[in-house]
Short mmCIF file of C-alpha atoms and ligand atoms in Angstrom, two decimals:
data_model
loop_
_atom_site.label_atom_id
_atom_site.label_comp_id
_atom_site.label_asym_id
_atom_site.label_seq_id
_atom_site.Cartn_x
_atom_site.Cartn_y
_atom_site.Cartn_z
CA UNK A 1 -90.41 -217.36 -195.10
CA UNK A 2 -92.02 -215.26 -197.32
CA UNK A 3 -95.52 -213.28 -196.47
CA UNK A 4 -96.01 -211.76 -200.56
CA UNK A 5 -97.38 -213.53 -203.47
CA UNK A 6 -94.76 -214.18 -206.02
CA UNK A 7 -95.31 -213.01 -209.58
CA UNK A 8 -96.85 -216.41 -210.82
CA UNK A 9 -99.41 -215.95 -207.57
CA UNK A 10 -100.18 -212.47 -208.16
CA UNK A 11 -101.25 -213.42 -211.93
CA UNK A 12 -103.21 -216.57 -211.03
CA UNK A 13 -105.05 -214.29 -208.26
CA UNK A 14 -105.75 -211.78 -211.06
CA UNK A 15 -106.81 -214.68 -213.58
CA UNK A 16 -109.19 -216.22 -211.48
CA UNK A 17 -110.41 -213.21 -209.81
CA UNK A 18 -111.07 -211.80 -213.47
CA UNK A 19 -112.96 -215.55 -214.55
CA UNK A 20 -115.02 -215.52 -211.29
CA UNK A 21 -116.40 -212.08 -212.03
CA UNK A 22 -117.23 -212.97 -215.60
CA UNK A 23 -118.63 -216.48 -215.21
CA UNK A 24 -119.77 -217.43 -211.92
CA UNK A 25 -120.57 -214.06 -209.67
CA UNK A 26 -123.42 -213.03 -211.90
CA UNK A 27 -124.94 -216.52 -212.07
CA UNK A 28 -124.52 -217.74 -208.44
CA UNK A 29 -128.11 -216.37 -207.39
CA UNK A 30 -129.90 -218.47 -209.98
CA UNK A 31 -127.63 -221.70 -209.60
CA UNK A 32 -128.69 -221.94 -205.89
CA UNK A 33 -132.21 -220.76 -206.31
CA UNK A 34 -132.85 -223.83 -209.11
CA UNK A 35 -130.63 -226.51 -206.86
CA UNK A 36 -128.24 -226.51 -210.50
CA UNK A 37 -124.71 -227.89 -210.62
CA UNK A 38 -123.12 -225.45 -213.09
CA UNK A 39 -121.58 -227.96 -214.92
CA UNK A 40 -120.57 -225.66 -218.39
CA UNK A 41 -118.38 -223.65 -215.59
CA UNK A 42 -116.63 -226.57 -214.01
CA UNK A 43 -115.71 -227.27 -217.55
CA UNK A 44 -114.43 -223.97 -218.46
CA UNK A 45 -112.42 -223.66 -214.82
CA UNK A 46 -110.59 -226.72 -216.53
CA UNK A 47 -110.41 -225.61 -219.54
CA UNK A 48 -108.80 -222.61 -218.24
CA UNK A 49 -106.24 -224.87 -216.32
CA UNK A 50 -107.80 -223.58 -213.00
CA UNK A 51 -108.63 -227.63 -211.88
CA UNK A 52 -105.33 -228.96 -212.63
CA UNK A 53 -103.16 -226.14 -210.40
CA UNK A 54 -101.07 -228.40 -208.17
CA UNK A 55 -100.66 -231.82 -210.82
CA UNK A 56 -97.90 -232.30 -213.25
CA UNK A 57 -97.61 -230.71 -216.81
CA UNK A 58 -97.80 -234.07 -218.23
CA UNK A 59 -100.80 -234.82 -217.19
CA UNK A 60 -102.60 -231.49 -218.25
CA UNK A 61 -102.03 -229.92 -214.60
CA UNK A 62 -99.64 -226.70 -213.91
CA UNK A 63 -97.22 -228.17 -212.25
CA UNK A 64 -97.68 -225.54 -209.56
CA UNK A 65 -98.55 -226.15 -205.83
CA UNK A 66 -101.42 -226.41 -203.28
CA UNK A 67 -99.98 -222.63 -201.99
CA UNK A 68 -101.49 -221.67 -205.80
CA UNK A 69 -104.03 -224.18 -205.54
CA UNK A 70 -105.71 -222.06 -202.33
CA UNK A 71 -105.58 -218.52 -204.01
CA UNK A 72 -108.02 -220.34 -206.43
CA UNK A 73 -109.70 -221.91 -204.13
CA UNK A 74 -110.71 -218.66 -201.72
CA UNK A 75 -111.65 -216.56 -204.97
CA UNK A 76 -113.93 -219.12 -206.52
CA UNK A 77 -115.72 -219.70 -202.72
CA UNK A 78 -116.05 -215.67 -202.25
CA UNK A 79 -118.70 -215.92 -205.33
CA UNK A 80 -120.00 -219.90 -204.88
CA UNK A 81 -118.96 -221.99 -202.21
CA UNK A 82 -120.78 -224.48 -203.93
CA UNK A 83 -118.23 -224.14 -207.36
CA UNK A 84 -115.64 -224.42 -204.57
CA UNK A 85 -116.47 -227.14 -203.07
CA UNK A 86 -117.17 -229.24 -206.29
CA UNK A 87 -113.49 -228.33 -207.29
CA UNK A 88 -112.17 -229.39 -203.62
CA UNK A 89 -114.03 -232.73 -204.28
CA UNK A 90 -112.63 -232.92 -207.60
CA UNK A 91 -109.21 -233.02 -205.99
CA UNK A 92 -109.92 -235.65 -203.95
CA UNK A 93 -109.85 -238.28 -206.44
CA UNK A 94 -107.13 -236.26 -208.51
CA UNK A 95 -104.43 -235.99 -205.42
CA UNK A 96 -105.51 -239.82 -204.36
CA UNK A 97 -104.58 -241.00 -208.66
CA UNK A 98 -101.27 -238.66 -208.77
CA UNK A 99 -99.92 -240.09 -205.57
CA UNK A 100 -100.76 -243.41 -205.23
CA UNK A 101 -102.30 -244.64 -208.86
CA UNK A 102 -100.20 -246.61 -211.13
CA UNK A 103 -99.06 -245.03 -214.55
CA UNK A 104 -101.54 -246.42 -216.54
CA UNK A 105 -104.27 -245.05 -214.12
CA UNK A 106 -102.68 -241.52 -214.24
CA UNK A 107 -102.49 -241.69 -218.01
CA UNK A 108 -106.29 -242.64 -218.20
CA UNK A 109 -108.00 -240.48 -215.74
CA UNK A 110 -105.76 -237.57 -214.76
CA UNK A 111 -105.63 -235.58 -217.59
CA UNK A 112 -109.49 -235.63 -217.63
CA UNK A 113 -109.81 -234.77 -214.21
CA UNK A 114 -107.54 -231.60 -214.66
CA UNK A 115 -109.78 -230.18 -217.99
CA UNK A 116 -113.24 -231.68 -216.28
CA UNK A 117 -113.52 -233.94 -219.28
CA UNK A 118 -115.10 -235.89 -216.77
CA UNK A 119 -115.80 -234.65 -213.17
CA UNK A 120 -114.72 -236.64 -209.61
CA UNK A 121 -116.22 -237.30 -206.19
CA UNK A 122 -115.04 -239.29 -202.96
CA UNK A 123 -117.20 -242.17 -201.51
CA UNK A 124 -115.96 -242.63 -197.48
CA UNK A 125 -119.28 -241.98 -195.49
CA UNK A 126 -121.78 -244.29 -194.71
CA UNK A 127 -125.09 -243.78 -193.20
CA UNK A 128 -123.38 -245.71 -189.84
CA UNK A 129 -120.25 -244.58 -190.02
CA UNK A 130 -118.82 -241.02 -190.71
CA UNK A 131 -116.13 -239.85 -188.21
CA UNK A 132 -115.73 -243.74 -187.30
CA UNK A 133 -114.61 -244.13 -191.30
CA UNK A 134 -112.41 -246.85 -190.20
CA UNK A 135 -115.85 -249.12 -189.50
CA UNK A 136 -116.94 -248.79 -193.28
CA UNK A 137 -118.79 -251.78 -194.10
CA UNK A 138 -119.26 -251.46 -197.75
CA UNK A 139 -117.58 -254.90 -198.77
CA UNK A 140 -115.59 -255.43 -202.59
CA UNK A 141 -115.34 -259.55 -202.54
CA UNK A 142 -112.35 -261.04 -204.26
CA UNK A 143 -113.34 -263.36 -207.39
CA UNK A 144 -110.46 -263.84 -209.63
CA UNK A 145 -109.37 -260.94 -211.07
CA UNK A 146 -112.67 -258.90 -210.27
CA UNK A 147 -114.17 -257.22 -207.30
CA UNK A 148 -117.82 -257.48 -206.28
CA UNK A 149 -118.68 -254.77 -204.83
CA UNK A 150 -121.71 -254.34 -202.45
CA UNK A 151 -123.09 -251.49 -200.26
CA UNK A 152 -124.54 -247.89 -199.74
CA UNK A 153 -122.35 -244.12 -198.94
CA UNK A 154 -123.78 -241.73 -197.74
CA UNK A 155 -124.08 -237.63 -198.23
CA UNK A 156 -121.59 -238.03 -201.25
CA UNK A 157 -120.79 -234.51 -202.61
CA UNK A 158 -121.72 -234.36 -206.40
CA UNK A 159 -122.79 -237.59 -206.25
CA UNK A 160 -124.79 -238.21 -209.95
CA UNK A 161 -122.84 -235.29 -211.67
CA UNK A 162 -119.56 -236.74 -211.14
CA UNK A 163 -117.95 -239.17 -213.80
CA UNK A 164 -115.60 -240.70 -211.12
CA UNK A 165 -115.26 -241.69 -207.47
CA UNK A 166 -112.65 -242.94 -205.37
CA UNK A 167 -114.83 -245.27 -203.32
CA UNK A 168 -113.58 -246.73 -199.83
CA UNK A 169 -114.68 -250.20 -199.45
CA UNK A 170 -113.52 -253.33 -197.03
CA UNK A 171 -111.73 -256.29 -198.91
CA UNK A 172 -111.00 -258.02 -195.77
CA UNK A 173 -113.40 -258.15 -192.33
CA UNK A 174 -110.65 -258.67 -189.05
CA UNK A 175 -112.31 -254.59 -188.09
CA UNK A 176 -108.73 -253.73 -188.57
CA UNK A 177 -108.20 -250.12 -191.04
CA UNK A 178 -105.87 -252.83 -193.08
CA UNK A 179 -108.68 -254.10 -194.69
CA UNK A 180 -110.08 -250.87 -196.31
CA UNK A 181 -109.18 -250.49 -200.11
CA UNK A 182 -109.49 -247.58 -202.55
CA UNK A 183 -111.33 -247.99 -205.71
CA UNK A 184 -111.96 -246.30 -209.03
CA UNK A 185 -115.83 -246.61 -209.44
CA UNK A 186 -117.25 -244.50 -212.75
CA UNK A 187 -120.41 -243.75 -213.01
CA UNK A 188 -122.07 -246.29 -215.46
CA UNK A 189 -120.79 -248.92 -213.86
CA UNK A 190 -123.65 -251.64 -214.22
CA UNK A 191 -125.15 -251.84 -210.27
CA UNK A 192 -124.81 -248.39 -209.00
CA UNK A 193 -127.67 -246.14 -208.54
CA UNK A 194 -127.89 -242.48 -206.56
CA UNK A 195 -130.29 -241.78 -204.15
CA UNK A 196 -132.67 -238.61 -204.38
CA UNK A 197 -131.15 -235.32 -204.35
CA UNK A 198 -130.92 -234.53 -200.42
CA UNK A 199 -132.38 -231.03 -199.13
CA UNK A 200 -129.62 -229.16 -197.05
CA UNK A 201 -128.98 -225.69 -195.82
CA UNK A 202 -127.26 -224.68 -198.32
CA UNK A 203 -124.58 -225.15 -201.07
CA UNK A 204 -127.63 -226.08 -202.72
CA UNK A 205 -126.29 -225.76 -205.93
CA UNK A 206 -124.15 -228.90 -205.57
CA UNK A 207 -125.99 -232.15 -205.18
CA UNK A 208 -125.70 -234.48 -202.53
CA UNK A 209 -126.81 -238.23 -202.75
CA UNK A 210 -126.55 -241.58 -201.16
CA UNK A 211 -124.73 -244.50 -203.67
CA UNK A 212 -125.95 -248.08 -203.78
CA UNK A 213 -123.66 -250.61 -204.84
CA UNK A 214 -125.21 -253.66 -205.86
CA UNK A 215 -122.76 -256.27 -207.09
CA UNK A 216 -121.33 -253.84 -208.60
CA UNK A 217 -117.83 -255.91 -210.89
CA UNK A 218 -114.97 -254.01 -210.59
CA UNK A 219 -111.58 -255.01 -212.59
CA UNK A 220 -108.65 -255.54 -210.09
CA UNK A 221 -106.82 -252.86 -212.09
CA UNK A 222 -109.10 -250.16 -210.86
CA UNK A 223 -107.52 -250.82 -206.96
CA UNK A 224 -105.64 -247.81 -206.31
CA UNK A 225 -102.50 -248.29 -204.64
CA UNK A 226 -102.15 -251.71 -202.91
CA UNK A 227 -105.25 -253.86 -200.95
CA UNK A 228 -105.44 -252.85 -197.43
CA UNK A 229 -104.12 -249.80 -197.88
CA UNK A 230 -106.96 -247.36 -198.48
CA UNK A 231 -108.21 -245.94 -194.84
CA UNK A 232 -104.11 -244.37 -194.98
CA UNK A 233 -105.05 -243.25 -198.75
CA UNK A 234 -108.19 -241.95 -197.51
CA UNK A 235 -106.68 -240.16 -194.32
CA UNK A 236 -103.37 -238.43 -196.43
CA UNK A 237 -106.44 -237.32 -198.99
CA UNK A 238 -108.56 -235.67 -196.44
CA UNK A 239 -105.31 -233.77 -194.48
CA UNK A 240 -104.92 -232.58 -198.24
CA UNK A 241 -108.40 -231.84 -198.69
CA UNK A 242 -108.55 -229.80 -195.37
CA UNK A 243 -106.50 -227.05 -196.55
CA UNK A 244 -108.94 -226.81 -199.23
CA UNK A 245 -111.78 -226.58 -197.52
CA UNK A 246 -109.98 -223.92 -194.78
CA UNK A 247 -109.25 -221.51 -198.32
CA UNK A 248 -113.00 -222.14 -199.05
CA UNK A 249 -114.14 -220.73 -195.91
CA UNK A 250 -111.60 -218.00 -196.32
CA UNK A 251 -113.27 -216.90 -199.32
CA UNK A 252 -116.80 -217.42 -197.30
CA UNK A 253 -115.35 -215.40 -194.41
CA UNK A 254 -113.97 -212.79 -196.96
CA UNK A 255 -117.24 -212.28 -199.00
CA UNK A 256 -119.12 -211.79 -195.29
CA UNK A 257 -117.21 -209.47 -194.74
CA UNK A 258 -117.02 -207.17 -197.47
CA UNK A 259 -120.60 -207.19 -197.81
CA UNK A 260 -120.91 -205.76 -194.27
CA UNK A 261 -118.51 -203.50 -194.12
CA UNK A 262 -119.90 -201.83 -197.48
CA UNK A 263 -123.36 -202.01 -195.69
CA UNK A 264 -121.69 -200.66 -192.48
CA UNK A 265 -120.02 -197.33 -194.06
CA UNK A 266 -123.01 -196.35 -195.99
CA UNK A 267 -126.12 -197.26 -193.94
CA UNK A 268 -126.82 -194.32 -191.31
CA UNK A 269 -128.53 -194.54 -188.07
CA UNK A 270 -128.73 -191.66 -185.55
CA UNK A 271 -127.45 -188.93 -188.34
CA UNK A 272 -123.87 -190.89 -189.13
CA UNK A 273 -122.37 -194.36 -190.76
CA UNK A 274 -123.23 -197.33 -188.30
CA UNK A 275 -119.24 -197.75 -188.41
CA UNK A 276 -118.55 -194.68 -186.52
CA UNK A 277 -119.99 -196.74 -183.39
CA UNK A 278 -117.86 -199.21 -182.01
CA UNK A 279 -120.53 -201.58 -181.83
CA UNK A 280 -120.28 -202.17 -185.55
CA UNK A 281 -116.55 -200.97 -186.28
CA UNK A 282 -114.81 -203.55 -183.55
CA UNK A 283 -116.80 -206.70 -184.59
CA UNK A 284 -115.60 -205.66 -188.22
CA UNK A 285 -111.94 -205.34 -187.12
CA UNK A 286 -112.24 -208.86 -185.48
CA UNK A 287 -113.13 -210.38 -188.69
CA UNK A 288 -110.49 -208.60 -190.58
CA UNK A 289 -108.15 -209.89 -188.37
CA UNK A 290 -109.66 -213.27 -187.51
CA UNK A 291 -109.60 -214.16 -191.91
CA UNK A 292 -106.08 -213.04 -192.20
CA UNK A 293 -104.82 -215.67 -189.16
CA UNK A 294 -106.72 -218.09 -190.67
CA UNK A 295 -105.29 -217.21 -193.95
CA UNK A 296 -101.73 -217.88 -192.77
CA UNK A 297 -102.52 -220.83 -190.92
CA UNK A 298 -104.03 -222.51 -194.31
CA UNK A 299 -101.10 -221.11 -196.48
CA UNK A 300 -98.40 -222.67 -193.78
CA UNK A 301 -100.26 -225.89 -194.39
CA UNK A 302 -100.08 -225.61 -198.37
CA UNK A 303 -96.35 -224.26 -197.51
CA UNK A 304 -95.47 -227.69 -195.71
CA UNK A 305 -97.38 -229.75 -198.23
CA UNK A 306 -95.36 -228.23 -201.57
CA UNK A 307 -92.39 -228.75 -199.59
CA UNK A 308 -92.91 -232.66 -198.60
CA UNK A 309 -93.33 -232.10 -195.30
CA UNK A 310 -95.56 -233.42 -192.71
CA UNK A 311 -98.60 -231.34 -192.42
CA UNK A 312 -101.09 -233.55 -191.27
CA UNK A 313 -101.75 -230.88 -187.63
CA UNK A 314 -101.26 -227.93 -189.60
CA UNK A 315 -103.67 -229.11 -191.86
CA UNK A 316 -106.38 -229.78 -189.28
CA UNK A 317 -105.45 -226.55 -187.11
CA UNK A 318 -106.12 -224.64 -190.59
CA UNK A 319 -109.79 -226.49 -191.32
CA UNK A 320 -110.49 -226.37 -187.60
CA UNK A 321 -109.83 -222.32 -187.13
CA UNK A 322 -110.75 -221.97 -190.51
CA UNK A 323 -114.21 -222.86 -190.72
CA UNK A 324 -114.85 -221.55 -186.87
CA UNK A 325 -114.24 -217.82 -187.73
CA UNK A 326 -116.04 -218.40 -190.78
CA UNK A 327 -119.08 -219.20 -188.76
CA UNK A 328 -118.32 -215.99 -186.97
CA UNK A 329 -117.50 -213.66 -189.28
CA UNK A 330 -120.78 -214.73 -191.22
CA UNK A 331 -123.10 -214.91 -187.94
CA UNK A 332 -121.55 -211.31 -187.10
CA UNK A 333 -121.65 -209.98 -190.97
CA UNK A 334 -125.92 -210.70 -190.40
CA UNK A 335 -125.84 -209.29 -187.43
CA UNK A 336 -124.02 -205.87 -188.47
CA UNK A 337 -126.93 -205.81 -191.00
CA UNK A 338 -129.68 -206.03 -188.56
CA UNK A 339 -132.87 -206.79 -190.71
CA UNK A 340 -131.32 -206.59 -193.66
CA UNK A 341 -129.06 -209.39 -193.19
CA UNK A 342 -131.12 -211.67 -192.61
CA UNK A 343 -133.22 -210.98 -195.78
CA UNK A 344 -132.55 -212.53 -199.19
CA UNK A 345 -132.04 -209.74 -201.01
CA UNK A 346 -128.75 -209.61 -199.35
CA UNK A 347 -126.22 -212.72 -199.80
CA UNK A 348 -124.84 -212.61 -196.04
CA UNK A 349 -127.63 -214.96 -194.75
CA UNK A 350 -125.84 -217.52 -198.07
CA UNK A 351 -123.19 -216.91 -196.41
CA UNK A 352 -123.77 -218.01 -192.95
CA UNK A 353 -125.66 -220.88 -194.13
CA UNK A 354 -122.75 -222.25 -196.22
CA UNK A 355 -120.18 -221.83 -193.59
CA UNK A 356 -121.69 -224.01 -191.17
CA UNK A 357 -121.55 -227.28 -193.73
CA UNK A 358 -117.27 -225.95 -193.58
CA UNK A 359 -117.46 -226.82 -190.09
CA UNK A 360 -118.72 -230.46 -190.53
CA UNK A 361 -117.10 -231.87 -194.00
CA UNK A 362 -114.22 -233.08 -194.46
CA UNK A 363 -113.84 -234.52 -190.87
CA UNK A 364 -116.29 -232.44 -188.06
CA UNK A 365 -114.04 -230.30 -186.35
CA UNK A 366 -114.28 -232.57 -183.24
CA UNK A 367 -112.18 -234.77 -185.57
CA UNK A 368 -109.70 -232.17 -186.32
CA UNK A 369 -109.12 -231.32 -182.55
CA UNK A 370 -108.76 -235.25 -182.42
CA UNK A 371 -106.09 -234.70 -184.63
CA UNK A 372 -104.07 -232.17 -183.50
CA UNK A 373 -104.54 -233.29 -179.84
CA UNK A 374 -102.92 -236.68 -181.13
CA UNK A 375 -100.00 -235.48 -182.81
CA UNK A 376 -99.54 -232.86 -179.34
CA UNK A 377 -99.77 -236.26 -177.53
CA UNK A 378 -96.76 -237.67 -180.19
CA UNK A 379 -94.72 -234.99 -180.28
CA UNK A 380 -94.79 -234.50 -176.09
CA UNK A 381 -93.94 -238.47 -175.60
CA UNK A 382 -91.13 -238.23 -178.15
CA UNK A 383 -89.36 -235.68 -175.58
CA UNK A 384 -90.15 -237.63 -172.26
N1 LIG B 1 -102.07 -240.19 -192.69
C1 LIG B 1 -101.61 -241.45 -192.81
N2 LIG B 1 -102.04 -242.47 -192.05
C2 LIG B 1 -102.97 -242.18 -191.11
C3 LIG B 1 -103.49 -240.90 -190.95
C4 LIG B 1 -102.99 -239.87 -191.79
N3 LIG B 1 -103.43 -238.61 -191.69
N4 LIG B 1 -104.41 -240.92 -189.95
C5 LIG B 1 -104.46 -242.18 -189.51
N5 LIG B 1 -103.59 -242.94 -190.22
C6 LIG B 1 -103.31 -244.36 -190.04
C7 LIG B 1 -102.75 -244.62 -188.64
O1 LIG B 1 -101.34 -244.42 -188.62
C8 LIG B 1 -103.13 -246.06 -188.42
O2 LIG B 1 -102.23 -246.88 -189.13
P1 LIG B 1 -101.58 -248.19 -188.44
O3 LIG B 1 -102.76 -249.09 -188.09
O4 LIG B 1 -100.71 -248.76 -189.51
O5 LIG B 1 -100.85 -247.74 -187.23
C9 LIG B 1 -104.48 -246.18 -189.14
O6 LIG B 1 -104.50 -245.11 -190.09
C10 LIG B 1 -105.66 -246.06 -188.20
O7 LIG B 1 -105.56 -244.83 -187.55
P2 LIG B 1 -106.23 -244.53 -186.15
O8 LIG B 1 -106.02 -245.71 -185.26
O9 LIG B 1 -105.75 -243.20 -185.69
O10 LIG B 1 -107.77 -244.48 -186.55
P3 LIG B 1 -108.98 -243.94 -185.68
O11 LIG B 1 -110.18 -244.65 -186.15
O12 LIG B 1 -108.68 -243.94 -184.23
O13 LIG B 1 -109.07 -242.38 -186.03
C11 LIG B 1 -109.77 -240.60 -187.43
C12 LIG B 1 -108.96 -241.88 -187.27
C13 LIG B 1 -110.86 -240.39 -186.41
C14 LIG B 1 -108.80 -239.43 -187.39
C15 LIG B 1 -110.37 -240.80 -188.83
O14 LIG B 1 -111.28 -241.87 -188.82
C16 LIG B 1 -111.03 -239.57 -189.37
O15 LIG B 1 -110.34 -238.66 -189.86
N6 LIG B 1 -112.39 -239.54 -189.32
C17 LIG B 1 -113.13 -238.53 -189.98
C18 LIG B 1 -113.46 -238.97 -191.36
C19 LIG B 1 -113.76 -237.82 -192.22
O16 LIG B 1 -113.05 -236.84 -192.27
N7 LIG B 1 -114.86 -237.95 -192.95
C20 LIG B 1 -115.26 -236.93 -193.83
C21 LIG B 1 -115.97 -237.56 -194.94
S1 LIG B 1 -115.08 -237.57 -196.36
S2 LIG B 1 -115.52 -235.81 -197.08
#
């Protein structure tokens, strides 16, 4: 085991660190104010190779690994959660083609995924059913070599911007998860439409919309992996897509952080810093040290995943303590600014509004302790 940053780590960290400051930190204020996807920076992350981290060369990626992948991650959330998000959900579609698509499907959309020639999302939810994703009742019909396709998600990350989706529908209707199946759906498919932009709390500069899918013909070669088996592509994407949002909130936590200690060792109350009382300096050392557990918890995850190895707890203890200090660290990071905090002009109040949407996507983290309690449950019974 190995707790430093190889050389290849420590230049990525640098590279993206360097891009974030340039591109996205001094743009993040307007983005959210105007509700504004910033496409022309997507593009340029994957221009810059930033999108394609943990896919193979051939396909335009680095042929690096998710332990890479989160460095990226945290820096580009400790400027825009909302960037970071739209580049988890991006790899949602790109992890589900590079492990279970066929060549031809790799060769056709992977590539474009990793530059952000064209941008992806990930249809599961509907607006009755969300942690019960194994009830979906969006239904693709069989005709021949075609799908019809018929149904509405709901609260579908970058749904509109995005080129692609990987949408979850039933082909069969027995209730079992064998009848789920994963499809490629693009955009101008003839039948879907996107719902209005919905209002949220924040990471308002990423758009969230219901789909409709109104007979909606879709060729059988856009099934990814085999009928019936697309809840189990659905549930290996999300344990994936859990250690990306944990490095997300990282960078949320991080951000929070440094804001209030800088406020904290040069605001003065009572003739010295507010750090030098312990009412201020103790909440700031439980953050520090809160972020850098969660930090190895999510890079033990990533560690597992590069490796082949089940990570499936790991990856739901990382989102689950994750995304709860984050909450913290950003409820505590107003709070050590008093008024201040809470005010706009400041971005810890962002901050503490972003975190909470870390603590419900991707799987609420009722589902996560679900998780892990299940695999305690399997692990115990194997030794009795
Ligand atoms: N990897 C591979 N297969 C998995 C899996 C995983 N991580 N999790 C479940 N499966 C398989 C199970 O092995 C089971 O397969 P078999 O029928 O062949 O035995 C099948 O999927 C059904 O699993 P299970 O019975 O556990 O399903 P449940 O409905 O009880 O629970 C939860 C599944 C609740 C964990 C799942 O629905 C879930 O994660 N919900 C949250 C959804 C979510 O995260 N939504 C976010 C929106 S997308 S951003």
């Amino acid at each position: 085991m190995d707790f430093m940053y190889n050389e290849v780590q420590e230049m990525l960290k640098d590279s993206i660190k360097r891009f974030v400051e340039k591109e996205v930190s001094p743009h993040v204020d307007e983005w959210e104010e105007r509700m504004e996807f910033p496409i022309e920076v997507m593009k340029k992350l994957g221009e810059n190779g930033f999108l394609g981290i943990p896919y193979p060369e051939e396909y335009n990626g680095q042929g690096l690994g998710y332990q890479e992948y989160i460095i990226v991650l945290e820096e580009i959330a400790r400027a825009s959660a909302s960037l970071a998000i739209a580049v988890a959900v991006n790899g949602l579609p790109q992890l589900i083609i590079d492990k279970f698509g066929n060549e031809e499907q790799k060769r056709k959309y992977l590539p474009k995924l990793s530059t952000a020639e064209i941008t992806g999302g990930f249809a599961l939810t509907e607006p009755d059913y969300g942690s019960d994703a194994k009830s979906i009742k969006t239904f693709a019909e069989r005709r021949g070599d075609r799908y019809i396709i018929n149904g509405t998600k709901r609260f579908i990350s970058q749904a509109g911007v995005a080129d692609l989706y990987i949408l979850l529908a039933r082909t069969q209707n027995t209730g079992s998860s064998h009848d789920i199946t994963a499809f490629i759906i693009t955009k101008d498919m003839k039948g879907i439409t996107f719902g209005k932009k919905e209002r949220k709390m924040g990471l308002n500069a990423t758009a969230t919309r219901e789909i409709y899918l109104e007979d909606v013909d879709v060729p059988v070669e856009n099934v990814v992996g085999k009928e019936g088996y697309g809840f189990k592509i659905a549930m290996m994407a999300l344990d994936s897509g859990r250690i990306t949002i944990a490095a997300t909130a990282i960078g949320i936590a991080e951000a929070a952080k440094d804001c209030a200690l800088r406020y904290a060792v040069t605001r003065r109350q009572f003739g010295k810093p507010i750090v030098e009382f312990q009412g201020v300096s103790f909440p700031l050392a439980d953050m520090e040290t809160k972020i850098n557990a969660a930090r190895l918890l999510t890079q033990r995850a990533a560690f597992l995943r590069d490796r082949g190895l089940p990570y499936s707890k790991e990856a739901a203890m990382a989102k689950l303590f994750a995304t709860d200090i984050a909450m913290e660290v950003t409820t505590n990071a107003v709070q050590v600014m008093g008024g201040n905090g809470y005010m706009k002009d400041y971005p810890v109040e962002r901050y503490m509004r972003e975190a909470k949407v870390m603590q419900i996507v991707e799987g609420t983290n009722q589902i996560q302790k679900l998780v892990i309690s299940r695999h305690m449950v399997r692990e115990i019974s194997r030794t009795l």
